[in-house]
Amino acid sequence: MAVINNYLGFAFVFLVFLGPFECSADICEQRGPCKCVYPNGTGVDLSPSVLPSGFYPVSYYKPTYNAAEVAKYELQTYYFHPCADVSLNVSVNSCNRPMTIYRESYTLNKTAGTGVGATFNLTSTNCEYLGDKADANFTSGNTGPAITFHNGPSTTTVLLICSDSASQLHTYNMDEPNAGILAFYSKDACLKQLEEPGRSFGSTLLIIFFSFVIFYLVLGVCTKKFLMGATGVEVIPNLGFWTDLPNLVKDGWAFAIRGFRLPTRGVGPVGPADPNSYDSI
Ligand SMILES: *[C@@H]1O[C@H](CO)[C@@H](O)[C@H](O)[C@H]1NC(C)=O
Ligand SMILES: *[C@@H]1O[C@H](CO)[C@@H](O)[C@H](O)[C@H]1NC(C)=O
Ligand SMILES: *[C@@H]1O[C@H](CO)[C@@H](O)[C@H](O)[C@H]1NC(C)=O
Ligand SMILES: *[C@@H]1O[C@H](CO)[C@@H](O)[C@H](O)[C@H]1NC(C)=O
Ligand SMILES: *[C@@H]1O[C@H](CO)[C@@H](O)[C@H](O)[C@H]1NC(C)=O
């Protein structure tokens, strides 16, 4: 019986004090290729950042050295066009279709000189499709929302980072050739109130709970007053339970903190002394 009391107390504590807080992880739920919304109705929408037909570019290069000590440079430019696909109208490699994100690569061999005076020979070019708007997949990382494009062996991630400046694409981490991480800095990546906040599971529970309490009180008062002829404070149903509630809440907290175990025998009172408290509910 003491266990039931402890659970009752804990249920009350949970519903009234903890229920309104979100227990679920905050996920920015995807709404289309460039918009996502958190449970509280805030989210990001990149559509104002769309350029009429151009892509946001970012270039990076990495030098590599082959066995013959020929310095070889790899220059890559990533192009990102949020929200919609754009066709380049070219038939270079896999870039011959509408795309939201793609990459151009150039391989250069250093032929002579050093520093700014160095000359290079372009040895190869490539253009790779990395994803279209149907591939856009929102994920929620610790930097906030991100869009991941998965295409064959490559996965390209675009972190969406709130910024005051005009929208810009940057590289973030290019250590893995097939898992490039880019960062899109934009004021459109800042959280805005996009929808009415959805009611959380906790507050829905709370509303149901209080509806029941009111229903139960009204029914109880009527029953006691008219059927049993109670007067004064006596009309409150299960008076013993309500007067004992502060104790139950206290026990409930203690019970939860102990990890849902009863106190060891002899330590403090176990359960309320008033038999009305639970038996009559
Ligand atoms: C909405 O939720 C997000 C994600 O948890 C949070 O970063 C943001 O501050 C919240 N906004 C408001 C107005 O509560
Ligand atoms: C590709 O061609 C279409 C139709 O002619 C045109 O609307 C579009 O702007 C072109 N794309 C680029 C990047 O030039
Ligand atoms: C460029 O360098 C690579 C080795 O890094 C070599 O295989 C290739 O033949 C070179 N190309 C030219 C045009 O020099
Ligand atoms: C650069 O490339 C061109 C043609 O690909 C070749 O004729 C020339 O010899 C190369 N120069 C060097 C220094 O390798
Ligand atoms: C999006 O990513 C999640 C988690 O990585 C994955 O489970 C899901 O299948 C992906 N959806 C699409 C459309 O690629």
mmCIF file of C-alpha atoms and ligand atoms in Angstrom:
data_model
loop_
_atom_site.group_PDB
_atom_site.id
_atom_site.type_symbol
_atom_site.label_atom_id
_atom_site.label_comp_id
_atom_site.label_asym_id
_atom_site.label_seq_id
_atom_site.Cartn_x
_atom_site.Cartn_y
_atom_site.Cartn_z
ATOM 1 C CA MET A 1 0.000 0.000 0.000
ATOM 2 C CA ALA A 2 2.846 2.357 0.775
ATOM 3 C CA VAL A 3 4.093 1.717 -2.748
ATOM 4 C CA ILE A 4 0.746 2.813 -4.191
ATOM 5 C CA ASN A 5 0.904 5.978 -2.134
ATOM 6 C CA ASN A 6 4.389 6.739 -3.268
ATOM 7 C CA TYR A 7 3.403 6.222 -6.902
ATOM 8 C CA LEU A 8 0.328 8.408 -6.447
ATOM 9 C CA GLY A 9 2.424 11.170 -4.954
ATOM 10 C CA PHE A 10 4.945 10.853 -7.715
ATOM 11 C CA ALA A 11 2.250 10.880 -10.424
ATOM 12 C CA PHE A 12 0.922 14.107 -8.954
ATOM 13 C CA VAL A 13 4.388 15.670 -8.803
ATOM 14 C CA PHE A 14 5.098 14.557 -12.355
ATOM 15 C CA LEU A 15 1.848 15.840 -13.837
ATOM 16 C CA VAL A 16 1.769 19.171 -12.088
ATOM 17 C CA PHE A 17 5.407 20.136 -11.787
ATOM 18 C CA LEU A 18 7.269 18.225 -14.497
ATOM 19 C CA GLY A 19 4.569 17.572 -17.102
ATOM 20 C CA PRO A 20 4.674 20.984 -18.804
ATOM 21 C CA PHE A 21 8.345 20.585 -19.710
ATOM 22 C CA GLU A 22 9.255 18.837 -22.940
ATOM 23 C CA CYS A 23 10.816 15.469 -22.303
ATOM 24 C CA SER A 24 11.494 14.647 -25.950
ATOM 25 C CA ALA A 25 14.707 15.680 -27.717
ATOM 26 C CA ASP A 26 14.447 18.843 -29.777
ATOM 27 C CA ILE A 27 14.251 17.852 -33.414
ATOM 28 C CA CYS A 28 13.809 20.405 -36.155
ATOM 29 C CA GLU A 29 11.123 18.656 -38.156
ATOM 30 C CA GLN A 30 11.520 18.920 -41.904
ATOM 31 C CA ARG A 31 8.924 20.812 -43.936
ATOM 32 C CA GLY A 32 10.118 20.587 -47.530
ATOM 33 C CA PRO A 33 13.651 20.886 -48.933
ATOM 34 C CA CYS A 34 14.776 24.006 -47.016
ATOM 35 C CA LYS A 35 12.520 24.503 -44.039
ATOM 36 C CA CYS A 36 12.290 22.855 -40.632
ATOM 37 C CA VAL A 37 10.302 23.646 -37.505
ATOM 38 C CA TYR A 38 10.985 22.853 -33.828
ATOM 39 C CA PRO A 39 8.131 21.757 -31.524
ATOM 40 C CA ASN A 40 7.886 25.316 -30.132
ATOM 41 C CA GLY A 41 7.061 26.658 -33.612
ATOM 42 C CA THR A 42 10.424 28.298 -34.283
ATOM 43 C CA GLY A 43 12.488 27.115 -37.203
ATOM 44 C CA VAL A 44 14.521 28.043 -40.245
ATOM 45 C CA ASP A 45 13.337 28.716 -43.766
ATOM 46 C CA LEU A 46 16.014 29.305 -46.388
ATOM 47 C CA SER A 47 13.677 30.347 -49.199
ATOM 48 C CA PRO A 48 14.526 34.092 -48.938
ATOM 49 C CA SER A 49 18.172 33.125 -49.603
ATOM 50 C CA VAL A 50 17.458 31.578 -52.980
ATOM 51 C CA LEU A 51 19.442 33.202 -55.761
ATOM 52 C CA PRO A 52 17.464 33.510 -59.021
ATOM 53 C CA SER A 53 19.600 31.052 -60.976
ATOM 54 C CA GLY A 54 23.001 31.006 -59.346
ATOM 55 C CA PHE A 55 24.621 28.844 -56.721
ATOM 56 C CA TYR A 56 26.457 29.863 -53.556
ATOM 57 C CA PRO A 57 30.074 28.771 -54.180
ATOM 58 C CA VAL A 58 32.903 27.914 -51.847
ATOM 59 C CA SER A 59 36.367 26.801 -52.936
ATOM 60 C CA TYR A 60 39.038 24.995 -51.096
ATOM 61 C CA TYR A 61 42.229 23.310 -52.174
ATOM 62 C CA LYS A 62 44.471 20.776 -50.662
ATOM 63 C CA PRO A 63 48.056 20.133 -51.690
ATOM 64 C CA THR A 64 49.202 16.536 -51.943
ATOM 65 C CA TYR A 65 52.659 15.305 -52.845
ATOM 66 C CA ASN A 66 53.343 12.258 -54.923
ATOM 67 C CA ALA A 67 56.357 9.997 -54.756
ATOM 68 C CA ALA A 68 58.139 11.848 -57.547
ATOM 69 C CA GLU A 69 57.964 15.032 -55.488
ATOM 70 C CA VAL A 70 55.597 16.575 -57.985
ATOM 71 C CA ALA A 71 53.378 18.914 -56.057
ATOM 72 C CA LYS A 72 49.827 18.165 -56.997
ATOM 73 C CA TYR A 73 47.016 20.429 -55.938
ATOM 74 C CA GLU A 74 43.398 19.560 -55.809
ATOM 75 C CA LEU A 75 41.056 22.484 -56.042
ATOM 76 C CA GLN A 76 37.407 21.888 -55.299
ATOM 77 C CA THR A 77 34.497 24.227 -55.516
ATOM 78 C CA TYR A 78 31.205 23.321 -53.910
ATOM 79 C CA TYR A 79 28.027 24.924 -55.199
ATOM 80 C CA PHE A 80 24.842 25.089 -53.180
ATOM 81 C CA HIS A 81 21.455 26.366 -54.269
ATOM 82 C CA PRO A 82 18.964 25.994 -51.390
ATOM 83 C CA CYS A 83 15.334 24.988 -51.857
ATOM 84 C CA ALA A 84 15.275 24.246 -55.584
ATOM 85 C CA ASP A 85 17.190 22.460 -58.308
ATOM 86 C CA VAL A 86 19.011 24.334 -61.053
ATOM 87 C CA SER A 87 20.136 22.911 -64.343
ATOM 88 C CA LEU A 88 23.584 23.979 -65.580
ATOM 89 C CA ASN A 89 22.664 22.977 -69.128
ATOM 90 C CA VAL A 90 25.983 21.181 -69.503
ATOM 91 C CA SER A 91 26.830 17.543 -69.957
ATOM 92 C CA VAL A 92 30.012 17.387 -67.903
ATOM 93 C CA ASN A 93 30.290 14.132 -65.978
ATOM 94 C CA SER A 94 27.353 13.744 -63.581
ATOM 95 C CA CYS A 95 26.393 17.443 -63.629
ATOM 96 C CA ASN A 96 24.001 16.994 -66.530
ATOM 97 C CA ARG A 97 20.822 17.143 -64.445
ATOM 98 C CA PRO A 98 19.018 19.574 -62.157
ATOM 99 C CA MET A 99 20.900 19.897 -58.871
ATOM 100 C CA THR A 100 20.774 21.587 -55.474
ATOM 101 C CA ILE A 101 24.394 20.821 -54.629
ATOM 102 C CA TYR A 102 27.403 19.821 -56.732
ATOM 103 C CA ARG A 103 31.177 19.938 -56.742
ATOM 104 C CA GLU A 104 33.770 20.823 -59.376
ATOM 105 C CA SER A 105 37.271 19.445 -58.922
ATOM 106 C CA TYR A 106 40.480 20.475 -60.653
ATOM 107 C CA THR A 107 43.756 18.704 -60.319
ATOM 108 C CA LEU A 108 46.827 20.850 -60.918
ATOM 109 C CA ASN A 109 50.445 19.792 -61.170
ATOM 110 C CA LYS A 110 52.968 22.369 -60.187
ATOM 111 C CA THR A 111 55.311 22.710 -63.127
ATOM 112 C CA ALA A 112 57.741 25.387 -61.957
ATOM 113 C CA GLY A 113 58.460 28.069 -59.413
ATOM 114 C CA THR A 114 57.341 28.648 -55.866
ATOM 115 C CA GLY A 115 54.846 30.845 -54.067
ATOM 116 C CA VAL A 116 52.916 33.298 -56.218
ATOM 117 C CA GLY A 117 55.337 32.728 -59.096
ATOM 118 C CA ALA A 118 54.532 29.020 -59.361
ATOM 119 C CA THR A 119 53.005 27.713 -62.574
ATOM 120 C CA PHE A 120 50.578 24.866 -62.753
ATOM 121 C CA ASN A 121 49.319 22.498 -65.374
ATOM 122 C CA LEU A 122 45.689 21.621 -65.163
ATOM 123 C CA THR A 123 45.640 17.855 -65.394
ATOM 124 C CA SER A 124 42.005 16.972 -64.844
ATOM 125 C CA THR A 125 38.600 18.444 -64.220
ATOM 126 C CA ASN A 126 35.525 16.786 -62.866
ATOM 127 C CA CYS A 127 32.016 17.796 -62.014
ATOM 128 C CA GLU A 128 30.023 15.728 -59.520
ATOM 129 C CA TYR A 129 26.371 15.822 -58.749
ATOM 130 C CA LEU A 130 25.961 15.666 -54.936
ATOM 131 C CA GLY A 131 22.222 15.983 -54.485
ATOM 132 C CA ASP A 132 18.943 17.501 -55.514
ATOM 133 C CA LYS A 133 16.139 18.905 -53.408
ATOM 134 C CA ALA A 134 14.537 15.494 -52.970
ATOM 135 C CA ASP A 135 17.758 14.317 -51.264
ATOM 136 C CA ALA A 136 17.687 17.161 -48.724
ATOM 137 C CA ASN A 137 17.390 15.579 -45.294
ATOM 138 C CA PHE A 138 17.255 17.741 -42.172
ATOM 139 C CA THR A 139 19.223 16.590 -39.169
ATOM 140 C CA SER A 140 19.590 18.292 -35.803
ATOM 141 C CA GLY A 141 23.141 18.450 -34.536
ATOM 142 C CA ASN A 142 24.722 20.424 -31.728
ATOM 143 C CA THR A 143 25.295 23.390 -34.045
ATOM 144 C CA GLY A 144 21.561 23.496 -34.798
ATOM 145 C CA PRO A 145 19.788 22.222 -37.879
ATOM 146 C CA ALA A 146 21.738 20.899 -40.860
ATOM 147 C CA ILE A 147 20.811 19.531 -44.272
ATOM 148 C CA THR A 148 22.393 16.283 -45.350
ATOM 149 C CA PHE A 149 22.550 15.197 -48.995
ATOM 150 C CA HIS A 150 23.233 11.553 -49.490
ATOM 151 C CA ASN A 151 24.297 10.458 -52.953
ATOM 152 C CA GLY A 152 26.036 7.170 -53.592
ATOM 153 C CA PRO A 153 29.283 7.004 -51.654
ATOM 154 C CA SER A 154 29.235 10.687 -50.809
ATOM 155 C CA THR A 155 27.312 12.480 -48.102
ATOM 156 C CA THR A 156 27.480 16.229 -48.013
ATOM 157 C CA THR A 157 26.314 18.123 -44.960
ATOM 158 C CA VAL A 158 25.380 21.784 -44.927
ATOM 159 C CA LEU A 159 25.255 23.245 -41.409
ATOM 160 C CA LEU A 160 22.797 26.116 -41.142
ATOM 161 C CA ILE A 161 24.384 28.845 -39.041
ATOM 162 C CA CYS A 162 22.662 32.029 -38.002
ATOM 163 C CA SER A 163 24.545 35.122 -39.117
ATOM 164 C CA ASP A 164 23.908 38.827 -39.672
ATOM 165 C CA SER A 165 25.839 39.050 -42.903
ATOM 166 C CA ALA A 166 24.639 38.282 -46.409
ATOM 167 C CA SER A 167 24.245 34.558 -47.054
ATOM 168 C CA GLN A 168 27.570 32.819 -47.655
ATOM 169 C CA LEU A 169 28.811 29.291 -48.075
ATOM 170 C CA HIS A 170 31.958 28.234 -46.210
ATOM 171 C CA THR A 171 33.811 25.006 -45.707
ATOM 172 C CA TYR A 172 33.629 23.549 -42.208
ATOM 173 C CA ASN A 173 35.411 20.213 -42.238
ATOM 174 C CA MET A 174 36.749 18.659 -45.447
ATOM 175 C CA ASP A 175 38.886 15.909 -43.905
ATOM 176 C CA GLU A 176 36.778 13.137 -45.382
ATOM 177 C CA PRO A 177 36.653 13.458 -49.202
ATOM 178 C CA ASN A 178 33.268 11.755 -49.355
ATOM 179 C CA ALA A 179 31.774 13.438 -46.319
ATOM 180 C CA GLY A 180 32.384 17.138 -46.763
ATOM 181 C CA ILE A 181 30.828 19.442 -44.190
ATOM 182 C CA LEU A 182 29.925 22.924 -45.366
ATOM 183 C CA ALA A 183 28.429 25.799 -43.404
ATOM 184 C CA PHE A 184 25.783 28.106 -44.772
ATOM 185 C CA TYR A 185 25.898 31.405 -42.875
ATOM 186 C CA SER A 186 22.703 33.351 -43.313
ATOM 187 C CA LYS A 187 20.135 35.417 -41.464
ATOM 188 C CA ASP A 188 17.639 32.940 -42.885
ATOM 189 C CA ALA A 189 19.360 30.271 -40.803
ATOM 190 C CA CYS A 190 18.339 32.135 -37.632
ATOM 191 C CA LEU A 191 15.419 30.704 -35.687
ATOM 192 C CA LYS A 192 12.170 32.519 -36.426
ATOM 193 C CA GLN A 193 8.639 31.914 -35.252
ATOM 194 C CA LEU A 194 7.272 30.080 -38.292
ATOM 195 C CA GLU A 195 4.271 28.310 -36.806
ATOM 196 C CA GLU A 196 2.066 28.455 -33.757
ATOM 197 C CA PRO A 197 3.781 26.520 -30.999
ATOM 198 C CA GLY A 198 2.361 23.018 -30.860
ATOM 199 C CA ARG A 199 0.956 21.978 -27.509
ATOM 200 C CA SER A 200 3.388 19.640 -25.860
ATOM 201 C CA PHE A 201 2.485 16.149 -24.743
ATOM 202 C CA GLY A 202 3.014 17.266 -21.147
ATOM 203 C CA SER A 203 0.548 20.151 -21.269
ATOM 204 C CA THR A 204 -2.029 17.954 -22.998
ATOM 205 C CA LEU A 205 -1.702 15.481 -20.120
ATOM 206 C CA LEU A 206 -2.086 18.333 -17.674
ATOM 207 C CA ILE A 207 -5.273 19.572 -19.308
ATOM 208 C CA ILE A 208 -6.766 16.077 -19.306
ATOM 209 C CA PHE A 209 -5.718 15.625 -15.695
ATOM 210 C CA PHE A 210 -7.333 18.861 -14.497
ATOM 211 C CA SER A 211 -10.482 18.183 -16.515
ATOM 212 C CA PHE A 212 -10.774 14.916 -14.611
ATOM 213 C CA VAL A 213 -10.100 16.625 -11.290
ATOM 214 C CA ILE A 214 -12.821 19.197 -11.895
ATOM 215 C CA PHE A 215 -15.269 16.562 -13.123
ATOM 216 C CA TYR A 216 -14.483 14.424 -10.091
ATOM 217 C CA LEU A 217 -14.860 17.336 -7.651
ATOM 218 C CA VAL A 218 -18.186 18.448 -9.118
ATOM 219 C CA LEU A 219 -19.509 14.900 -9.167
ATOM 220 C CA GLY A 220 -18.156 14.237 -5.671
ATOM 221 C CA VAL A 221 -19.570 17.413 -4.155
ATOM 222 C CA CYS A 222 -22.990 16.740 -5.689
ATOM 223 C CA THR A 223 -22.974 13.134 -4.517
ATOM 224 C CA LYS A 224 -21.950 13.986 -0.975
ATOM 225 C CA LYS A 225 -24.216 16.988 -0.662
ATOM 226 C CA PHE A 226 -27.407 15.633 -2.183
ATOM 227 C CA LEU A 227 -27.180 11.882 -1.736
ATOM 228 C CA MET A 228 -25.300 11.718 1.557
ATOM 229 C CA GLY A 229 -26.450 15.023 3.034
ATOM 230 C CA ALA A 230 -22.957 16.286 3.845
ATOM 231 C CA THR A 231 -22.469 19.908 4.873
ATOM 232 C CA GLY A 232 -19.605 22.378 5.082
ATOM 233 C CA VAL A 233 -16.106 21.153 4.318
ATOM 234 C CA GLU A 234 -17.438 17.572 4.451
ATOM 235 C CA VAL A 235 -18.821 17.914 0.913
ATOM 236 C CA ILE A 236 -15.319 17.693 -0.533
ATOM 237 C CA PRO A 237 -14.892 14.114 -1.762
ATOM 238 C CA ASN A 238 -11.993 12.122 -0.302
ATOM 239 C CA LEU A 239 -11.178 14.908 2.105
ATOM 240 C CA GLY A 240 -8.595 12.718 3.770
ATOM 241 C CA PHE A 241 -6.667 12.330 0.523
ATOM 242 C CA TRP A 242 -6.582 16.063 -0.169
ATOM 243 C CA THR A 243 -5.495 17.020 3.335
ATOM 244 C CA ASP A 244 -2.801 14.407 3.062
ATOM 245 C CA LEU A 245 -1.657 15.515 -0.403
ATOM 246 C CA PRO A 246 1.286 17.647 0.782
ATOM 247 C CA ASN A 247 2.706 14.564 2.506
ATOM 248 C CA LEU A 248 2.084 12.415 -0.544
ATOM 249 C CA VAL A 249 3.878 14.930 -2.767
ATOM 250 C CA LYS A 250 6.784 15.009 -0.356
ATOM 251 C CA ASP A 251 6.942 11.201 -0.274
ATOM 252 C CA GLY A 252 6.579 11.105 -4.060
ATOM 253 C CA TRP A 253 9.615 13.324 -4.554
ATOM 254 C CA ALA A 254 11.648 11.361 -2.057
ATOM 255 C CA PHE A 255 10.523 8.112 -3.696
ATOM 256 C CA ALA A 256 11.551 9.319 -7.164
ATOM 257 C CA ILE A 257 14.880 10.607 -5.900
ATOM 258 C CA ARG A 258 15.581 7.246 -4.227
ATOM 259 C CA GLY A 259 14.978 5.618 -7.611
ATOM 260 C CA PHE A 260 11.477 4.270 -6.881
ATOM 261 C CA ARG A 261 12.517 2.290 -3.815
ATOM 262 C CA LEU A 262 10.803 2.378 -0.497
ATOM 263 C CA PRO A 263 12.788 3.693 2.460
ATOM 264 C CA THR A 264 14.477 1.045 4.524
ATOM 265 C CA ARG A 265 12.411 -0.196 7.401
ATOM 266 C CA GLY A 266 12.252 2.106 10.373
ATOM 267 C CA VAL A 267 13.346 5.266 8.607
ATOM 268 C CA GLY A 268 10.546 7.803 8.760
ATOM 269 C CA PRO A 269 6.835 7.176 8.467
ATOM 270 C CA VAL A 270 5.780 4.907 5.614
ATOM 271 C CA GLY A 271 2.611 6.206 4.046
ATOM 272 C CA PRO A 272 -0.059 8.316 5.695
ATOM 273 C CA ALA A 273 -1.856 7.254 8.815
ATOM 274 C CA ASP A 274 -5.261 8.206 7.453
ATOM 275 C CA PRO A 275 -6.848 5.130 5.835
ATOM 276 C CA ASN A 276 -9.156 7.362 3.803
ATOM 277 C CA SER A 277 -6.263 8.631 1.779
ATOM 278 C CA TYR A 278 -6.142 6.015 -0.930
ATOM 279 C CA ASP A 279 -8.623 3.302 -0.137
ATOM 280 C CA SER A 280 -11.556 5.582 -0.793
ATOM 281 C CA ILE A 281 -10.471 6.993 -4.162
HETATM 282 C C1 LIG B 1 12.508 26.863 -29.539
HETATM 283 O O1 LIG B 1 13.227 25.654 -29.506
HETATM 284 C C2 LIG B 1 14.558 25.746 -29.985
HETATM 285 C C3 LIG B 1 15.154 24.362 -30.015
HETATM 286 O O2 LIG B 1 15.188 23.788 -28.767
HETATM 287 C C4 LIG B 1 15.350 26.691 -29.081
HETATM 288 O O3 LIG B 1 16.681 26.783 -29.538
HETATM 289 C C5 LIG B 1 14.676 28.048 -29.105
HETATM 290 O O4 LIG B 1 15.342 28.927 -28.228
HETATM 291 C C6 LIG B 1 13.211 27.929 -28.715
HETATM 292 N N1 LIG B 1 12.602 29.229 -28.926
HETATM 293 C C7 LIG B 1 11.729 29.768 -28.062
HETATM 294 C C8 LIG B 1 11.173 31.085 -28.408
HETATM 295 O O5 LIG B 1 11.428 29.159 -27.043
HETATM 296 C C1 LIG B 2 19.288 26.233 -68.302
HETATM 297 O O1 LIG B 2 18.293 26.324 -69.324
HETATM 298 C C2 LIG B 2 17.032 26.713 -68.855
HETATM 299 C C3 LIG B 2 16.066 26.643 -70.029
HETATM 300 O O2 LIG B 2 16.653 27.130 -71.187
HETATM 301 C C4 LIG B 2 17.126 28.110 -68.228
HETATM 302 O O3 LIG B 2 15.854 28.510 -67.737
HETATM 303 C C5 LIG B 2 18.117 28.086 -67.102
HETATM 304 O O4 LIG B 2 18.288 29.404 -66.571
HETATM 305 C C6 LIG B 2 19.467 27.585 -67.576
HETATM 306 N N1 LIG B 2 20.347 27.438 -66.451
HETATM 307 C C7 LIG B 2 21.500 28.080 -66.332
HETATM 308 C C8 LIG B 2 22.263 27.831 -65.084
HETATM 309 O O5 LIG B 2 21.907 28.824 -67.193
HETATM 310 C C1 LIG B 3 50.499 15.286 -62.901
HETATM 311 O O1 LIG B 3 51.003 14.583 -61.795
HETATM 312 C C2 LIG B 3 50.589 13.231 -61.733
HETATM 313 C C3 LIG B 3 51.158 12.614 -60.478
HETATM 314 O O2 LIG B 3 50.852 13.402 -59.399
HETATM 315 C C4 LIG B 3 51.073 12.492 -62.970
HETATM 316 O O3 LIG B 3 50.585 11.165 -62.912
HETATM 317 C C5 LIG B 3 50.545 13.160 -64.201
HETATM 318 O O4 LIG B 3 51.082 12.547 -65.343
HETATM 319 C C6 LIG B 3 50.940 14.637 -64.208
HETATM 320 N N1 LIG B 3 50.299 15.268 -65.339
HETATM 321 C C7 LIG B 3 50.928 16.139 -66.088
HETATM 322 C C8 LIG B 3 50.161 16.678 -67.257
HETATM 323 O O5 LIG B 3 52.051 16.505 -65.846
HETATM 324 C C1 LIG B 4 51.514 21.074 -69.351
HETATM 325 O O1 LIG B 4 50.519 20.412 -70.116
HETATM 326 C C2 LIG B 4 50.692 20.530 -71.505
HETATM 327 C C3 LIG B 4 49.512 19.864 -72.211
HETATM 328 O O2 LIG B 4 48.757 19.065 -71.334
HETATM 329 C C4 LIG B 4 51.981 19.890 -71.898
HETATM 330 O O3 LIG B 4 52.178 20.061 -73.288
HETATM 331 C C5 LIG B 4 53.136 20.569 -71.168
HETATM 332 O O4 LIG B 4 54.369 19.919 -71.475
HETATM 333 C C6 LIG B 4 52.875 20.488 -69.655
HETATM 334 N N1 LIG B 4 53.957 21.208 -68.994
HETATM 335 C C7 LIG B 4 54.643 20.649 -68.012
HETATM 336 C C8 LIG B 4 55.722 21.474 -67.424
HETATM 337 O O5 LIG B 4 54.460 19.497 -67.649
HETATM 338 C C1 LIG B 5 17.409 11.090 -43.309
HETATM 339 O O1 LIG B 5 18.362 10.770 -42.297
HETATM 340 C C2 LIG B 5 17.884 9.840 -41.336
HETATM 341 C C3 LIG B 5 18.942 9.699 -40.267
HETATM 342 O O2 LIG B 5 20.228 9.602 -40.807
HETATM 343 C C4 LIG B 5 17.568 8.520 -42.046
HETATM 344 O O3 LIG B 5 17.076 7.600 -41.111
HETATM 345 C C5 LIG B 5 16.540 8.778 -43.133
HETATM 346 O O4 LIG B 5 16.296 7.604 -43.860
HETATM 347 C C6 LIG B 5 17.014 9.865 -44.080
HETATM 348 N N1 LIG B 5 15.943 10.173 -45.016
HETATM 349 C C7 LIG B 5 16.168 10.331 -46.312
HETATM 350 C C8 LIG B 5 14.994 10.724 -47.138
HETATM 351 O O5 LIG B 5 17.269 10.162 -46.814
#
